[in-house]
Coordinates of C-alpha atoms in Angstrom, one line a residue:
M1 CA 0.0 0.0 0.0
I2 CA 1.0 3.6 -0.5
S3 CA 2.2 4.9 2.9
Y4 CA 0.8 7.9 4.7
A5 CA 3.1 10.9 5.0
R6 CA 2.9 14.1 7.0
Q7 CA 0.7 16.6 5.2
T8 CA 2.3 19.8 4.0
H9 CA -0.8 21.6 2.9
E10 CA -4.0 22.8 4.5
E11 CA -7.2 20.9 3.5
Q12 CA -7.7 23.3 0.6
P13 CA -4.7 23.0 -1.8
E14 CA -2.5 26.1 -1.8
T15 CA -2.9 28.4 -4.8
V16 CA -1.3 31.6 -3.5
P17 CA 2.4 31.9 -4.6
P18 CA 4.9 31.6 -1.7
P19 CA 6.6 34.7 -0.1
V20 CA 10.1 35.4 -1.2
E21 CA 11.3 34.6 2.4
E22 CA 10.1 31.0 2.1
H23 CA 12.7 28.5 3.2
I24 CA 12.7 25.1 1.5
A25 CA 15.1 22.6 3.0
P26 CA 16.9 20.4 0.4
A27 CA 15.8 16.9 -0.2
P28 CA 18.1 14.0 0.8
R29 CA 19.4 11.3 -1.6
V30 CA 16.1 9.9 -2.9
S31 CA 14.8 8.5 -6.1
V32 CA 12.0 10.3 -7.8
Q33 CA 10.1 9.2 -10.9
A34 CA 7.5 11.4 -12.6
F35 CA 4.8 10.3 -15.0
C36 CA 3.4 13.3 -16.8
E37 CA 0.5 13.8 -19.2
T38 CA 1.5 17.2 -20.7
V39 CA 4.8 18.5 -22.0
E40 CA 4.3 21.6 -19.9
T41 CA 4.3 19.6 -16.6
A42 CA 7.2 17.5 -17.8
A43 CA 9.2 20.7 -18.5
A44 CA 8.4 22.0 -15.0
V45 CA 9.5 18.7 -13.4
Q46 CA 12.7 18.7 -15.6
S47 CA 13.5 22.3 -14.5
A48 CA 12.8 21.3 -10.8
G49 CA 15.4 18.5 -11.1
E50 CA 18.0 21.1 -11.9
D51 CA 17.2 23.1 -8.8
R52 CA 20.0 23.0 -6.1
R53 CA 17.5 21.6 -3.5
L54 CA 17.0 18.5 -5.6
G55 CA 20.7 18.2 -6.4
K56 CA 21.0 14.9 -4.5
A57 CA 17.8 13.4 -5.8
H58 CA 17.8 11.0 -8.8
L59 CA 15.0 12.2 -11.1
K60 CA 13.5 10.3 -14.0
I61 CA 10.6 11.6 -16.1
Q62 CA 8.3 9.6 -18.3
M63 CA 5.1 10.4 -20.2
G64 CA 1.8 8.5 -19.9
G65 CA 0.5 9.5 -16.6
M66 CA -1.2 7.1 -14.2
A67 CA -1.6 4.2 -16.7
A68 CA 2.2 4.3 -17.5
A69 CA 3.0 4.3 -13.8
V70 CA 0.8 1.3 -13.0
E71 CA 2.3 -0.6 -15.9
A72 CA 5.8 0.3 -15.0
Y73 CA 5.6 -0.9 -11.4
R74 CA 4.1 -4.3 -12.2
S75 CA 7.6 -5.6 -12.8
A76 CA 9.8 -3.0 -11.2
P77 CA 10.4 -1.7 -7.6
T78 CA 8.9 1.7 -6.8
P79 CA 11.1 4.7 -6.0
N80 CA 11.0 6.8 -2.9
V81 CA 8.7 9.3 -4.5
I82 CA 6.3 9.0 -7.4
V83 CA 4.9 12.2 -9.1
L84 CA 1.7 11.6 -11.1
E85 CA -0.1 14.0 -13.4
S86 CA -3.8 13.3 -13.9
D87 CA -6.7 15.2 -15.5
G88 CA -9.8 13.5 -14.2
R89 CA -11.4 12.5 -10.9
N90 CA -12.6 8.9 -11.6
D91 CA -9.5 7.9 -13.6
L92 CA -7.3 9.4 -10.8
L93 CA -9.0 7.5 -7.9
G94 CA -9.2 4.2 -9.8
G95 CA -5.7 4.5 -10.9
L96 CA -4.5 5.1 -7.4
D97 CA -6.3 2.0 -6.3
Q98 CA -4.5 0.0 -9.0
L99 CA -1.1 1.7 -8.1
A100 CA -1.6 0.7 -4.5
T101 CA -1.5 -3.0 -5.5
V102 CA 2.0 -2.7 -7.0
C103 CA 3.4 0.1 -4.9
D104 CA 6.1 -0.8 -2.3
A105 CA 5.7 0.2 1.3
G106 CA 7.2 3.5 2.2
T107 CA 6.8 5.1 -1.3
R108 CA 5.3 8.6 -1.3
V109 CA 3.0 9.8 -4.0
V110 CA 2.6 13.4 -5.2
V111 CA -0.4 14.0 -7.5
I112 CA -0.6 17.0 -9.9
G113 CA -4.2 17.6 -10.9
R114 CA -6.5 20.3 -12.3
I115 CA -9.5 19.8 -10.0
N116 CA -9.6 22.3 -7.1
D117 CA -12.0 20.5 -4.9
V118 CA -11.6 19.8 -1.1
T119 CA -13.7 16.6 -1.3
L120 CA -11.3 15.1 -3.9
Y121 CA -8.4 16.3 -1.7
R122 CA -9.8 14.5 1.3
E123 CA -10.3 11.3 -0.8
L124 CA -6.7 11.5 -2.0
V125 CA -5.5 11.8 1.6
R126 CA -7.6 8.8 2.6
R127 CA -5.8 6.8 -0.1
G128 CA -2.4 7.8 1.3
V129 CA -1.4 10.5 -1.2
S130 CA 1.3 12.6 0.3
D131 CA 0.6 15.8 -1.5
Y132 CA -1.8 17.3 -4.1
V133 CA -0.5 20.1 -6.3
L134 CA -2.9 22.1 -8.5
A135 CA -1.9 22.5 -12.1
P136 CA -0.5 24.3 -14.0
V137 CA 2.7 23.9 -11.9
G138 CA 6.1 25.7 -12.0
A139 CA 9.4 24.3 -11.1
I140 CA 9.3 25.8 -7.6
D141 CA 6.0 24.1 -6.9
V142 CA 7.5 20.7 -7.7
V143 CA 10.6 21.5 -5.6
R144 CA 8.5 22.5 -2.7
S145 CA 6.3 19.5 -2.8
I146 CA 9.1 16.9 -3.0
C147 CA 11.3 18.6 -0.4
N148 CA 8.5 19.1 2.1
L149 CA 7.9 15.4 2.1
F150 CA 11.2 15.1 4.0
S151 CA 11.0 18.0 6.4
A152 CA 8.3 18.5 9.1
P153 CA 6.6 21.9 8.9
E154 CA 7.6 22.8 12.5
A155 CA 11.3 22.1 11.6
K156 CA 11.5 24.5 8.6
A157 CA 13.7 26.9 10.5
V158 CA 16.4 24.2 11.0
G159 CA 19.2 24.1 8.5
R160 CA 19.3 27.5 6.9
I161 CA 22.8 28.0 5.3
I162 CA 24.0 31.6 4.7
A163 CA 27.1 32.0 2.5
V164 CA 29.2 35.2 2.8
V165 CA 31.9 35.8 0.2
G166 CA 34.0 38.8 -0.8
A167 CA 33.9 40.1 -4.4
K168 CA 37.7 40.7 -4.0
G169 CA 40.3 39.8 -1.4
G170 CA 40.7 42.2 1.5
V171 CA 37.2 43.7 1.3
G172 CA 36.3 42.6 4.9
A173 CA 33.9 39.8 4.0
S174 CA 35.1 37.7 7.0
T175 CA 34.6 40.7 9.4
I176 CA 31.1 41.2 8.0
S177 CA 30.2 37.5 8.3
H178 CA 31.4 37.2 11.9
N179 CA 29.5 40.4 13.0
V180 CA 26.3 39.3 11.1
A181 CA 26.5 35.9 12.8
W182 CA 26.9 37.7 16.1
A183 CA 23.7 39.7 15.4
I184 CA 21.8 36.5 14.4
A185 CA 22.7 34.9 17.7
R186 CA 22.4 37.9 20.0
D187 CA 19.6 40.0 18.6
L188 CA 17.5 37.4 16.8
A189 CA 18.2 34.7 19.5
M190 CA 18.8 32.0 16.9
D191 CA 21.3 29.3 17.5
A192 CA 24.0 29.8 14.9
V193 CA 27.4 28.4 13.9
V194 CA 30.1 30.1 11.9
A195 CA 32.0 27.7 9.6
D196 CA 35.4 29.2 8.7
L197 CA 36.2 27.7 5.3
D198 CA 39.5 29.5 4.8
L199 CA 41.5 26.6 6.3
A200 CA 44.9 28.1 5.8
F201 CA 44.3 31.8 6.7
G202 CA 40.9 31.9 8.4
T203 CA 40.4 34.6 11.0
A204 CA 37.2 33.6 12.8
G205 CA 39.2 32.1 15.7
L206 CA 41.0 35.4 16.2
D207 CA 37.8 37.5 15.8
Y208 CA 35.9 35.5 18.4
N209 CA 39.0 35.1 20.7
Q210 CA 38.9 31.3 20.4
D211 CA 41.8 28.8 20.0
P212 CA 40.1 25.4 19.8
P213 CA 42.4 22.4 19.3
Q214 CA 40.0 20.9 16.7
G215 CA 37.9 22.4 14.0
I216 CA 36.6 22.0 10.5
A217 CA 39.7 20.4 9.1
D218 CA 39.2 17.4 11.3
A219 CA 35.8 16.9 9.7
V220 CA 36.9 17.5 6.1
F221 CA 39.8 15.1 6.3
S222 CA 37.7 12.4 8.1
P223 CA 34.4 12.4 6.2
D224 CA 33.6 8.8 7.3
R225 CA 33.5 9.9 10.9
V226 CA 31.2 12.9 10.4
D227 CA 28.0 12.7 12.3
T228 CA 26.2 14.9 14.8
A229 CA 28.2 13.8 17.8
F230 CA 31.5 14.3 16.0
I231 CA 30.6 17.8 14.8
D232 CA 29.4 18.7 18.3
R233 CA 32.9 17.9 19.7
L234 CA 34.5 20.1 17.1
L235 CA 32.4 23.2 17.8
S236 CA 33.8 26.0 20.0
K237 CA 31.2 27.8 22.0
C238 CA 31.4 31.6 21.7
T239 CA 28.2 32.7 23.3
D240 CA 25.0 31.0 24.5
H241 CA 23.6 31.0 20.9
L242 CA 26.8 31.2 18.8
S243 CA 29.3 28.4 18.1
L244 CA 32.4 28.3 15.8
L245 CA 33.7 25.6 13.5
A246 CA 37.2 27.0 13.3
A247 CA 39.8 26.8 10.6
P248 CA 43.3 25.5 11.7
A249 CA 45.0 28.6 10.1
T250 CA 48.2 26.6 9.7
L251 CA 50.4 25.9 6.7
D252 CA 51.7 22.5 7.6
R253 CA 49.6 20.9 4.9
V254 CA 47.9 21.9 1.7
Y255 CA 44.1 22.2 1.5
D256 CA 43.2 20.8 -1.9
F257 CA 39.6 19.6 -1.9
G258 CA 37.2 17.8 -4.2
T259 CA 34.0 19.5 -5.2
D260 CA 31.9 17.6 -2.6
A261 CA 34.5 17.7 0.2
F262 CA 32.3 19.7 2.5
D263 CA 28.9 18.0 1.7
S264 CA 28.9 15.7 4.8
V265 CA 29.8 18.6 7.1
F266 CA 27.1 20.9 5.7
D267 CA 24.4 18.1 5.8
T268 CA 25.2 17.4 9.4
L269 CA 25.1 21.0 10.4
R270 CA 21.8 21.4 8.6
S271 CA 20.3 18.7 10.7
T272 CA 21.2 20.3 14.1
M273 CA 21.6 24.0 13.7
P274 CA 18.9 26.6 12.7
C275 CA 21.5 28.9 11.1
I276 CA 24.9 28.1 9.5
V277 CA 27.0 31.1 8.4
L278 CA 29.7 30.0 5.9
D279 CA 32.7 32.3 5.8
I280 CA 33.8 31.5 2.2
P281 CA 37.4 32.5 1.2
H282 CA 38.0 34.6 -1.9
Q283 CA 39.0 31.8 -4.3
W284 CA 37.2 30.1 -7.2
S285 CA 37.2 26.3 -7.1
G286 CA 34.7 23.5 -7.4
W287 CA 33.9 23.4 -3.7
T288 CA 33.5 27.1 -3.3
K289 CA 31.2 27.3 -6.2
R290 CA 29.2 24.4 -4.9
A291 CA 29.0 25.9 -1.4
L292 CA 27.7 29.2 -2.9
I293 CA 25.1 27.6 -5.2
G294 CA 23.9 25.3 -2.4
A295 CA 23.4 28.0 0.2
D296 CA 19.9 29.2 1.0
D297 CA 21.0 32.8 0.9
I298 CA 24.1 34.6 -0.2
L299 CA 25.7 37.9 0.8
I300 CA 28.5 39.4 -1.4
V301 CA 30.7 41.9 0.2
A302 CA 32.3 44.5 -2.1
A303 CA 34.4 47.6 -1.9
P304 CA 33.4 50.6 -4.1
D305 CA 35.9 50.2 -6.9
L306 CA 35.9 48.9 -10.5
A307 CA 37.3 45.4 -9.8
N308 CA 34.7 44.8 -7.1
L309 CA 32.0 46.0 -9.4
R310 CA 33.1 43.6 -12.2
N311 CA 33.4 40.6 -9.8
T312 CA 30.1 41.3 -8.1
K313 CA 28.4 41.5 -11.4
N314 CA 30.0 38.2 -12.5
L315 CA 28.9 36.5 -9.2
F316 CA 25.4 37.9 -9.5
D317 CA 25.0 36.6 -13.1
L318 CA 26.4 33.2 -12.4
L319 CA 24.4 32.6 -9.2
K320 CA 21.1 33.9 -10.7
A321 CA 21.5 31.5 -13.6
A322 CA 22.5 28.6 -11.4
R323 CA 19.6 29.3 -8.8
P324 CA 16.6 30.3 -11.0
N325 CA 14.1 29.4 -8.3
D326 CA 15.9 31.3 -5.4
R327 CA 15.9 35.0 -4.7
P328 CA 18.9 36.8 -6.1
P329 CA 22.0 37.2 -3.8
L330 CA 22.3 40.3 -1.6
Y331 CA 25.3 42.5 -1.6
C332 CA 26.7 45.2 0.6
L333 CA 29.3 47.9 0.1
N334 CA 32.1 47.9 2.7
Q335 CA 34.9 50.3 3.5
V336 CA 33.1 53.2 1.9
G337 CA 34.7 56.7 2.2
V338 CA 38.4 56.0 2.3
P339 CA 40.1 59.4 2.3
K340 CA 41.4 60.5 -1.0
R341 CA 40.4 57.3 -2.8
P342 CA 38.2 57.6 -5.9
E343 CA 35.1 55.5 -5.4
I344 CA 32.2 54.2 -7.5
A345 CA 29.0 55.5 -6.0
A346 CA 26.3 53.2 -4.6
A347 CA 23.9 54.3 -7.3
E348 CA 26.3 53.4 -10.0
F349 CA 26.8 50.0 -8.4
A350 CA 23.1 49.5 -8.2
K351 CA 22.6 50.5 -11.9
A352 CA 25.2 47.9 -13.1
I353 CA 24.1 45.1 -10.8
E354 CA 20.4 46.0 -11.2
S355 CA 20.0 45.7 -7.5
Q356 CA 20.5 48.0 -4.6
P357 CA 23.1 47.3 -1.9
I358 CA 21.5 46.2 1.3
V359 CA 23.8 48.6 3.3
S360 CA 26.9 50.7 2.8
I361 CA 29.3 50.4 5.7
P362 CA 31.6 53.3 6.2
F363 CA 35.4 53.0 6.4
E364 CA 36.3 53.3 10.1
P365 CA 39.7 51.7 10.6
Q366 CA 39.9 52.8 14.3
I367 CA 37.0 50.8 15.7
F368 CA 37.3 47.9 13.2
G369 CA 41.0 47.6 13.8
S370 CA 40.5 47.7 17.6
A371 CA 37.9 45.0 17.4
A372 CA 40.1 42.7 15.3
N373 CA 43.1 43.1 17.5
N374 CA 41.1 42.6 20.7
G375 CA 39.3 39.5 19.4
Q376 CA 35.9 41.2 19.8
M377 CA 32.8 42.1 17.8
I378 CA 31.9 45.7 17.0
A379 CA 29.0 45.5 19.4
E380 CA 31.4 44.6 22.2
I381 CA 33.7 47.6 21.5
S382 CA 30.9 50.2 21.0
A383 CA 27.3 49.2 21.9
N384 CA 25.8 52.1 20.0
H385 CA 28.0 52.2 16.9
K386 CA 26.0 52.8 13.7
S387 CA 27.4 49.7 12.0
I388 CA 25.7 47.5 14.5
E389 CA 22.3 48.4 13.1
M390 CA 23.6 47.6 9.7
F391 CA 24.7 44.1 10.8
L392 CA 21.3 43.5 12.3
Q393 CA 19.6 44.7 9.1
I394 CA 21.7 42.2 7.1
A395 CA 20.9 39.5 9.6
Q396 CA 17.2 40.1 9.4
R397 CA 17.2 40.0 5.6
L398 CA 19.3 36.9 5.4
T399 CA 17.2 35.0 7.9
G400 CA 13.8 36.4 7.2
R401 CA 13.4 37.2 10.9
S402 CA 12.7 40.3 12.9
E403 CA 14.5 41.4 16.0
T404 CA 13.5 39.6 19.1
K405 CA 11.2 42.0 21.1
K406 CA 12.5 42.9 24.5
Q407 CA 10.0 43.0 27.3
K408 CA 9.0 46.5 28.3
S409 CA 9.9 47.5 31.8
S410 CA 7.4 49.0 34.2
L411 CA 7.5 51.0 37.4
F412 CA 7.3 47.8 39.4
S413 CA 10.2 46.1 37.5
P414 CA 12.9 46.8 40.1
L415 CA 10.7 45.5 42.9
I416 CA 9.8 42.4 40.9
D417 CA 13.5 41.8 40.2
K418 CA 14.3 42.0 43.9
L419 CA 11.5 39.5 44.8
R420 CA 12.8 37.1 42.1
G421 CA 16.3 37.4 43.5
K422 CA 15.1 36.3 46.9

C-alpha cells in the first residue's frame, strides 16, 4: 500500500504563490520518478530537477500519466517518490487503487491535478497520497512539494545556510560575516554556527578570541567519521547562541579539496543548527562554487571600486543563472569613504548590478581595527556604533526574521526583580 506521509498543505490546496522569504530545505538522496501527461508539466519537473535543492535526488521523467505508472511498477520496484499527473477524478482514484496493489511500502506519492476540490483532496489523503498540487505547476511548486515530504513543517527553520563571500580579497567579508552571525545569535536569538572555510588563513578564531584544538579540518579530512556527535565535539562555544567551527589557520599541509568535500559537514550542520554562516574564502574552485550555489541565501561583500563591481556582477549573473528558483544574492558595500580614494557611488553599483546594496558600511579603521586586535565584535567595542544596526539589518534580511522583542519595563520592574532574586 501507499504509505501515509505528513501533510504539508491545508485541507484546501494552496494556490497563492509563496513569499520570497520562504525556506525550502533540500531533499536527501532519494529516487523520484515522474509520470506526466502534458509537456508543460514534464518541462516544469525537468526544471525542478535542476534546482539545487533536488541536487542529490535521482529524477526520471516519463510520459503516460497514471496508466504508465501502474504498468511500469508491475515488474519493477517503486522509487522513494512518485509524481503523477492526472486530468480526471474517476481515472485518478481508480488509478491510485491500482497503483496501491503494485506500490512498495514507504513510497510517497505526489499528485498533480486540475480539480480544485476539497472533497477530492480528502479522498486522496484517505488513499495515502502525500501531497496534491494544483496544475499548472512551475518548477518551484514541484521542488517545494518533494522537499517538504522530508521536512516537518515545524522544523523548517532548521538548517538555513547563509554564505558570505568577498567580491575581491581584502574587502572585509570575514569581518562582516562574523559580526552578522553575532547579530543573528544575540539580537535574533537564533542558535548559529560560523564555519570558517579558509583553512589556511581563516580569522574567525581570532575575531571570536577562540583557539580550539580541533575544527573544520578534522571533519573534512575524516568524512567517514562525520555525524552529529562528531561535529558537536569540534564546535567551540562563543556565546549561548553562537558556536564556531574554526579553521586551523596553519600551513603544515595543503588544503586541496574535491567538489563535494564539505557536503557531509554541511548536511550534518543542517540537521542540528537553525542557522549556519559560511565564511567562504575569496577563491574560485569547485567546492567554493558548490557551497555558494547550495546555500539558502548569499551575501556578497564588495568595496566601491571597479574590480569589485566587475566581480560582483559576474557573481550575480552566475548565481542567478544557477539558482533560478531562489531569490537573487544580496550584496553590501564595505569600506566606503576611504580618504582621497576615488570610489564608485552606490547608485552606479546598483545600476550595473540591477539591485540596490543592502547597506553601505563606512570606512572606520579605528574601531574595526581595535575589534580585530582585541578579538571582539563591534557590538562589544561600542554598543551604540552605527554599523551594529547595519549588521542587524543584514541578519534580518538573510534569515527572514525580525529582531526579538525585549519586554517593556514597568514602574514595578525593580521590585519584581528583587523579589525574584530572593
